[in-house]
GROMACS .gro file of C-alpha atoms in nm:
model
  234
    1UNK     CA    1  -2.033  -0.604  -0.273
    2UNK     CA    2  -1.816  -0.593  -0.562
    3UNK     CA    3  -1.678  -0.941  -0.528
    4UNK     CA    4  -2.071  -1.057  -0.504
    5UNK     CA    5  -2.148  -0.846  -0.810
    6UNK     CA    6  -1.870  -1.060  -0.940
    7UNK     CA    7  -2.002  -1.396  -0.870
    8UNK     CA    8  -1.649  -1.432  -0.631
    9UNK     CA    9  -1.687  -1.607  -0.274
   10UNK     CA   10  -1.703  -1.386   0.044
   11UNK     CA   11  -1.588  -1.628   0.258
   12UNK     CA   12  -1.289  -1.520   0.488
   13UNK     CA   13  -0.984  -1.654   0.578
   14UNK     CA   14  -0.798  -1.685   0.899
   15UNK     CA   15  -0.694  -1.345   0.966
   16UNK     CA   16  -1.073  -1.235   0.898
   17UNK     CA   17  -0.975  -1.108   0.514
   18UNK     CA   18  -1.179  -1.205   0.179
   19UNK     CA   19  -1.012  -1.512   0.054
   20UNK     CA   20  -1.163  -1.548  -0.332
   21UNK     CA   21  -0.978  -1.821  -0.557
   22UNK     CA   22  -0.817  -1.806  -0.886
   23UNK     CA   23  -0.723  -1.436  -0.886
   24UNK     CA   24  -0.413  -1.290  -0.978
   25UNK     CA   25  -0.198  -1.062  -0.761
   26UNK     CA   26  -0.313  -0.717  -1.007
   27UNK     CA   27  -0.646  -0.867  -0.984
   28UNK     CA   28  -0.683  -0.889  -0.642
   29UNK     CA   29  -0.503  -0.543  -0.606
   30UNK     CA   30  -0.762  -0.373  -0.837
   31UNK     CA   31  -1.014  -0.504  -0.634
   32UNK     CA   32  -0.885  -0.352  -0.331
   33UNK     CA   33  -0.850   0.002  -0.523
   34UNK     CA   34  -1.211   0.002  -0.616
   35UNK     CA   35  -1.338  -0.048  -0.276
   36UNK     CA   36  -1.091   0.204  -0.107
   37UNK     CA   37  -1.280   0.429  -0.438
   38UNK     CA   38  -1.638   0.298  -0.393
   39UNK     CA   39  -1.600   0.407  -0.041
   40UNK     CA   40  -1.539   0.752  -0.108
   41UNK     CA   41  -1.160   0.745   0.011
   42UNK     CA   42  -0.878   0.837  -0.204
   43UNK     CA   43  -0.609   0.576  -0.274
   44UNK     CA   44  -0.252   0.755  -0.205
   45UNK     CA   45  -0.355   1.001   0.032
   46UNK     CA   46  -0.653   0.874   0.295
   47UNK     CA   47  -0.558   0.483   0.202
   48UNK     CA   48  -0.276   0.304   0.165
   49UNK     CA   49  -0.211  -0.064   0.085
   50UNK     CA   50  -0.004  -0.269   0.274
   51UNK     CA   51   0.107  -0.641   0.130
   52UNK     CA   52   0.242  -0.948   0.297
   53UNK     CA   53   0.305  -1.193   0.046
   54UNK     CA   54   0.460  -1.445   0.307
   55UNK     CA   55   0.740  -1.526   0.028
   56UNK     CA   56   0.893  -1.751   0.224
   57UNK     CA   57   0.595  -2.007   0.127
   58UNK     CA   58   0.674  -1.964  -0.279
   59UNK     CA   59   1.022  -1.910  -0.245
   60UNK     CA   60   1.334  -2.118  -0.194
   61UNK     CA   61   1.732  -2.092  -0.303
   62UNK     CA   62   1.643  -1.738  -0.400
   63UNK     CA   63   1.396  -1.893  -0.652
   64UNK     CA   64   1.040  -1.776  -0.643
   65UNK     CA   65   0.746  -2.007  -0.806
   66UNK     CA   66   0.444  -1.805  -0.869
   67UNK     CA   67   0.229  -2.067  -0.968
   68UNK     CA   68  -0.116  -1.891  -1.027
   69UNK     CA   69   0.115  -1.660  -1.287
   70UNK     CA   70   0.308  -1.983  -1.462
   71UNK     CA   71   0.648  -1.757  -1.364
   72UNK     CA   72   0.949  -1.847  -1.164
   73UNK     CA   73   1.174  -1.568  -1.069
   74UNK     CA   74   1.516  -1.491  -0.918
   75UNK     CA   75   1.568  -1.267  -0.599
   76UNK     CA   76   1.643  -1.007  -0.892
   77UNK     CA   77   1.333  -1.090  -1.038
   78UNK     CA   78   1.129  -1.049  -0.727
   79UNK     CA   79   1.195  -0.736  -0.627
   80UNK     CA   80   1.197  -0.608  -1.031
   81UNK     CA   81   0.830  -0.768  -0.974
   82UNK     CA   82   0.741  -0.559  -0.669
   83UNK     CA   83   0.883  -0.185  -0.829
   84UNK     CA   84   0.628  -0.245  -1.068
   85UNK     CA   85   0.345  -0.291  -0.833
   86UNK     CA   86   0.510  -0.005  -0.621
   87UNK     CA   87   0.503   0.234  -0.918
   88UNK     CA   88   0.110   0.136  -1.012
   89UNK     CA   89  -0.049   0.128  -0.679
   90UNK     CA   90  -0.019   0.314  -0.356
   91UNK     CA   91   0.226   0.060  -0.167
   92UNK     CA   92   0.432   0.182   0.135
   93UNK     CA   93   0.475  -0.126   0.331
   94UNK     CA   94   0.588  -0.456   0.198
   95UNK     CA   95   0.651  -0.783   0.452
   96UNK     CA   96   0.790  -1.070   0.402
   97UNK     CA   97   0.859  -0.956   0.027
   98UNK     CA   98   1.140  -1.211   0.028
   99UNK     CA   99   1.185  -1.606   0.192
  100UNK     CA  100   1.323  -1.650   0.531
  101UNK     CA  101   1.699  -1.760   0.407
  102UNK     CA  102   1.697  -1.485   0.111
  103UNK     CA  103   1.945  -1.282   0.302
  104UNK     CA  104   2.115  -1.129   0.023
  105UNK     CA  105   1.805  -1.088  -0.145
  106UNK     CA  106   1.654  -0.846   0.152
  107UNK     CA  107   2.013  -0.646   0.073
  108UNK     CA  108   1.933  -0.602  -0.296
  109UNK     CA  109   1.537  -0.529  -0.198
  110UNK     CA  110   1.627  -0.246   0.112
  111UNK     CA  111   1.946  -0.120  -0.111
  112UNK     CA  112   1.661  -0.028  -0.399
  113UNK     CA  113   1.323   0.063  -0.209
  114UNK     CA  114   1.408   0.127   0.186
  115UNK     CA  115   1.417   0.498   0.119
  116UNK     CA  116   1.060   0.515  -0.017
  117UNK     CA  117   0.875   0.187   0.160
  118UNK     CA  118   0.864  -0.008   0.486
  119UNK     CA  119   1.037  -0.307   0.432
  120UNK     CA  120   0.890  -0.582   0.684
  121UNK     CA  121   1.104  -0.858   0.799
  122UNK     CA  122   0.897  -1.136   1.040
  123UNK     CA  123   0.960  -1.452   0.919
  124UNK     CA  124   1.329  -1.306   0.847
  125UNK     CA  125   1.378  -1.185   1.210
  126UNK     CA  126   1.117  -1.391   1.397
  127UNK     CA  127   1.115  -1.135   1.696
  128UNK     CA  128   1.446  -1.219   1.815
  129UNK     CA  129   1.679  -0.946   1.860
  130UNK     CA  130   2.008  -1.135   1.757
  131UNK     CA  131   1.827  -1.173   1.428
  132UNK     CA  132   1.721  -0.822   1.415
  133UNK     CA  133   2.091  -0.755   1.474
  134UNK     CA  134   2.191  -0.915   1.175
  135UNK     CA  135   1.918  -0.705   0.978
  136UNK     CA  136   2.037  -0.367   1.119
  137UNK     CA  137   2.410  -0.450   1.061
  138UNK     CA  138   2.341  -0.577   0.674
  139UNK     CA  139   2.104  -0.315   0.607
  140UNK     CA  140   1.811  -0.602   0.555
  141UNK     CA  141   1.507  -0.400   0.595
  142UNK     CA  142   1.397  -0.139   0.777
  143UNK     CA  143   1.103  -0.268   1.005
  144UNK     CA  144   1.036  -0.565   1.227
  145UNK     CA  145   0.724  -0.758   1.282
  146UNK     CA  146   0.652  -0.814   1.684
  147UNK     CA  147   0.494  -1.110   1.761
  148UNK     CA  148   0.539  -1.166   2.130
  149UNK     CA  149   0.492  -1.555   2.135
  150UNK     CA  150   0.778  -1.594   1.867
  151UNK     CA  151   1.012  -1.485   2.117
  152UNK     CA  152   0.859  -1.630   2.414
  153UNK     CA  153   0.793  -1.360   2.646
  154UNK     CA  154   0.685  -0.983   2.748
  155UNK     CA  155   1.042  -0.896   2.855
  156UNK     CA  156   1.256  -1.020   2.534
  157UNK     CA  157   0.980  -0.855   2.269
  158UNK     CA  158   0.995  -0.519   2.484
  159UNK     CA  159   1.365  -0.577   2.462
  160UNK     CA  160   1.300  -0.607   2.089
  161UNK     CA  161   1.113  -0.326   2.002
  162UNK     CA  162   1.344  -0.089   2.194
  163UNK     CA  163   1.647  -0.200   1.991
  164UNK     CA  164   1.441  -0.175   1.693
  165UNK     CA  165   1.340   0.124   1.763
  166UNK     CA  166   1.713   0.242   1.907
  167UNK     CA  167   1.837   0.173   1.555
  168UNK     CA  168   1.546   0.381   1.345
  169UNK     CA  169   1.363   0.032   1.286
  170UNK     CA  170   1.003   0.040   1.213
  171UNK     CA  171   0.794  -0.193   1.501
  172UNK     CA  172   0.457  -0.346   1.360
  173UNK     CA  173   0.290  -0.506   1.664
  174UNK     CA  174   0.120  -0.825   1.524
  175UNK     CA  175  -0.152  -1.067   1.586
  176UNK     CA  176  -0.134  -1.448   1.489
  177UNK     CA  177  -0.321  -1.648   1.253
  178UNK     CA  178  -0.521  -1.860   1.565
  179UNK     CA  179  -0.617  -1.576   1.757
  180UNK     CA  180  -0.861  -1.535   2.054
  181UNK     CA  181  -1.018  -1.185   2.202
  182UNK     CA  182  -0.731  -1.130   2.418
  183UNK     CA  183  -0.636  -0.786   2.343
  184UNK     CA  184  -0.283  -0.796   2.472
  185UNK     CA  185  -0.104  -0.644   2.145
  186UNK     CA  186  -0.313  -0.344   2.128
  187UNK     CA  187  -0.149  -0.262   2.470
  188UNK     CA  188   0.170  -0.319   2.349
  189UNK     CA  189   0.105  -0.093   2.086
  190UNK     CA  190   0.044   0.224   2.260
  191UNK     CA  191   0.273   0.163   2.581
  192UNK     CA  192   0.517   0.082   2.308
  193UNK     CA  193   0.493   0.374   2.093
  194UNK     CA  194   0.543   0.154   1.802
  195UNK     CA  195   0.287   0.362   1.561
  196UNK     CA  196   0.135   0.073   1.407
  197UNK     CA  197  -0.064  -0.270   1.465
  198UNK     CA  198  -0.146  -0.565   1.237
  199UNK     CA  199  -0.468  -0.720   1.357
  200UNK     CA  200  -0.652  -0.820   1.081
  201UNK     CA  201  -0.973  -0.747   0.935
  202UNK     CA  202  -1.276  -0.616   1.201
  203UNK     CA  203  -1.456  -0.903   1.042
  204UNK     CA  204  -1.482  -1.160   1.368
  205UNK     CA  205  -1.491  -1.113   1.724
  206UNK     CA  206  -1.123  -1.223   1.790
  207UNK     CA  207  -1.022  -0.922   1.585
  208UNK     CA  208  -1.251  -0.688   1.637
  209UNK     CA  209  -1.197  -0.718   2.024
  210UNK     CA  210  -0.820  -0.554   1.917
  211UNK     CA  211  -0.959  -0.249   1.739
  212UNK     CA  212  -1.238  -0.202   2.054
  213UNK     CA  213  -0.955  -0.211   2.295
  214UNK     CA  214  -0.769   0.063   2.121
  215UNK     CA  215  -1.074   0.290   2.111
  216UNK     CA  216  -1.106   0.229   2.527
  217UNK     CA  217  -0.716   0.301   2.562
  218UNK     CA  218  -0.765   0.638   2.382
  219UNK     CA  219  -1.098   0.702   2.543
  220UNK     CA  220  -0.876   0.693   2.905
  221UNK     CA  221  -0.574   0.882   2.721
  222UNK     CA  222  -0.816   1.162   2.589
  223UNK     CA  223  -0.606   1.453   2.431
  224UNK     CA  224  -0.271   1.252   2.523
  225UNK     CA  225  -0.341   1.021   2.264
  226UNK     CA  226  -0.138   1.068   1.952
  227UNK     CA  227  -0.265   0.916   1.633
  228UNK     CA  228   0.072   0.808   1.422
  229UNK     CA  229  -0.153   0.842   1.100
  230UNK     CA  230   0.098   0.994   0.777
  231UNK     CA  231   0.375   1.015   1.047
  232UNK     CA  232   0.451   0.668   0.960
  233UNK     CA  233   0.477   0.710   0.599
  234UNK     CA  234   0.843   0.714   0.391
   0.00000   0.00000   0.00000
C-alpha cells in the first residue's frame, strides 16, 4: 500500500519480494520500517531486518561500485558503509555483505561486527565444508548459508550444518532463486535444529508451500516444537 500510495511498482521479483526501481538502499530501508510500523509491530523488538546485498555482484578486487549511489568503495569502505546502517536501523543479520574472493575483507567485517550481528557467508562458503573450514579457522563470519544443491547432496549439507554448528556457526537453511513447491528445506530446518530458514516472501505458491509445511511439522510436533524466535539474536 505504501509503495502504491507512492506511485512505485508492486511487481515482485524472483524470490517473491517487491522489486521497485530507482531507489536507494536508505530508501528502500525506510520503506521497510514504515510497513513493519503501519502494521502495528515494533521495529527492534517484534521485527528485525535482515539484508543480503549479494556483494559479490558490485564488488571485485575489494572494490565495491554502487552505481545507483555514484560511490565506489574499498573493503574498508564497505563495512564503514554497513555500521552506519547497523547503528540507524534494526539490523542483526547481514549476508553476503562482502564479494566471494574478499577474504580479508570478511576478517576486517567479523573482527568489527561478529559480536553484535550474524555475519552470513553463502556465496563465500557455497555449502562446502572445506570452505566453511577456512571461515572458522580465519574468523570470516559467523554463519553459513545451506543450500543443499550447492553441495550436491543430503549427506554432505547434513555434514555441513553439523560442523557449522560444532564450531558455534550460525546455519540459515535456504531456498533458491528458481524454486518449485517442494518443501524439502523446511524439513531440514527443524530435523536440523538450525533455528532459522530463508524462503522468501509468502507471496507465490512455490514459497508459500515452505511456510505451510512448517505449520504441518509443528502441528505433528505439538508442545515439542520449539520456536527459536529472540534465541537467535546477538
Amino acid at each position: 500500500k505504501i509503495l502504491e500510495n507512492e506511485g512505485h511498482s508492486t511487481n515482485v521479483g524472483f524470490e517473491g519480494g517487491f522489486a521497485p526501481s530507482n531507489l536507494s538502499n536508505k530508501q528502500v530501508l525506510d520503506y521497510i520500517m514504515k510497513a513493519i510500523d503501519n502494521s502495528g509491530y515494533i521495529p527492534g523488538e517484534d521485527i528485525y531486518i535482515a539484508l543480503d546485498p549479494a556483494s559479490s555482484e558490485f564488488g571485485e578486487n575489494s572494490k565495491y561500485d554502487l552505481s545507483k549511489e555514484k560511490i565506489e568503495l574499498t573493503s574498508e569502505g564497505m563495512i564503514e558503509y554497513y555500521s552506519k546502517l547497523i547503528e540507524e536501523y534494526p539490523i542483526y543479520s547481514i549476508e553476503d555483505g562482502l564479494a566471494e574472493d574478499d577474504w580479508e575483507g570478511w576478517k576486517l567485517f567479523t573482527k568489527k561486527h561478529g559480536q553484535n550481528i550474524q555475519i552470513v557467508g553463502d556465496d563465500l562458503f557455497v555449502t562446502q565444508k572445506k570452505y566453511l573450514d577456512i571461515g572458522i579457522n580465519e574468523n570470516s563470519a559467523n554463519a553459513i548459508l545451506i543450500k543443499f544443491n550447492q553441495v550436491g547432496t543430503i549427506s554432505e549439507t547434513i555434514e555441513t550444518i553439523k560442523y557449522a554448528l560444532k564450531n558455534n556457526f550460525n546455519c540459515v537453511i535456504s531456498h533458491r532463486s528458481g524454486e518449485t513447491e517442494d518443501t524439502t528445506i523446511a524439513d531440514l530446518s527443524v530435523g536440523t535444529n538450525s533455528g532459522q530458514i530463508k524462503t522468501g516472501a509468502p507471496a507465490r505458491s512455490d514459497r508459500v508451500a515452505k511456510y505451510n509445511r512448517l505449520l504441518r511439522i509443528e502441528e505433528k510436533l505439538k508442545d515439542k516444537a520449539i520456536f527459536a524466535g529472540k534465541s537467535i539474536l546477538f
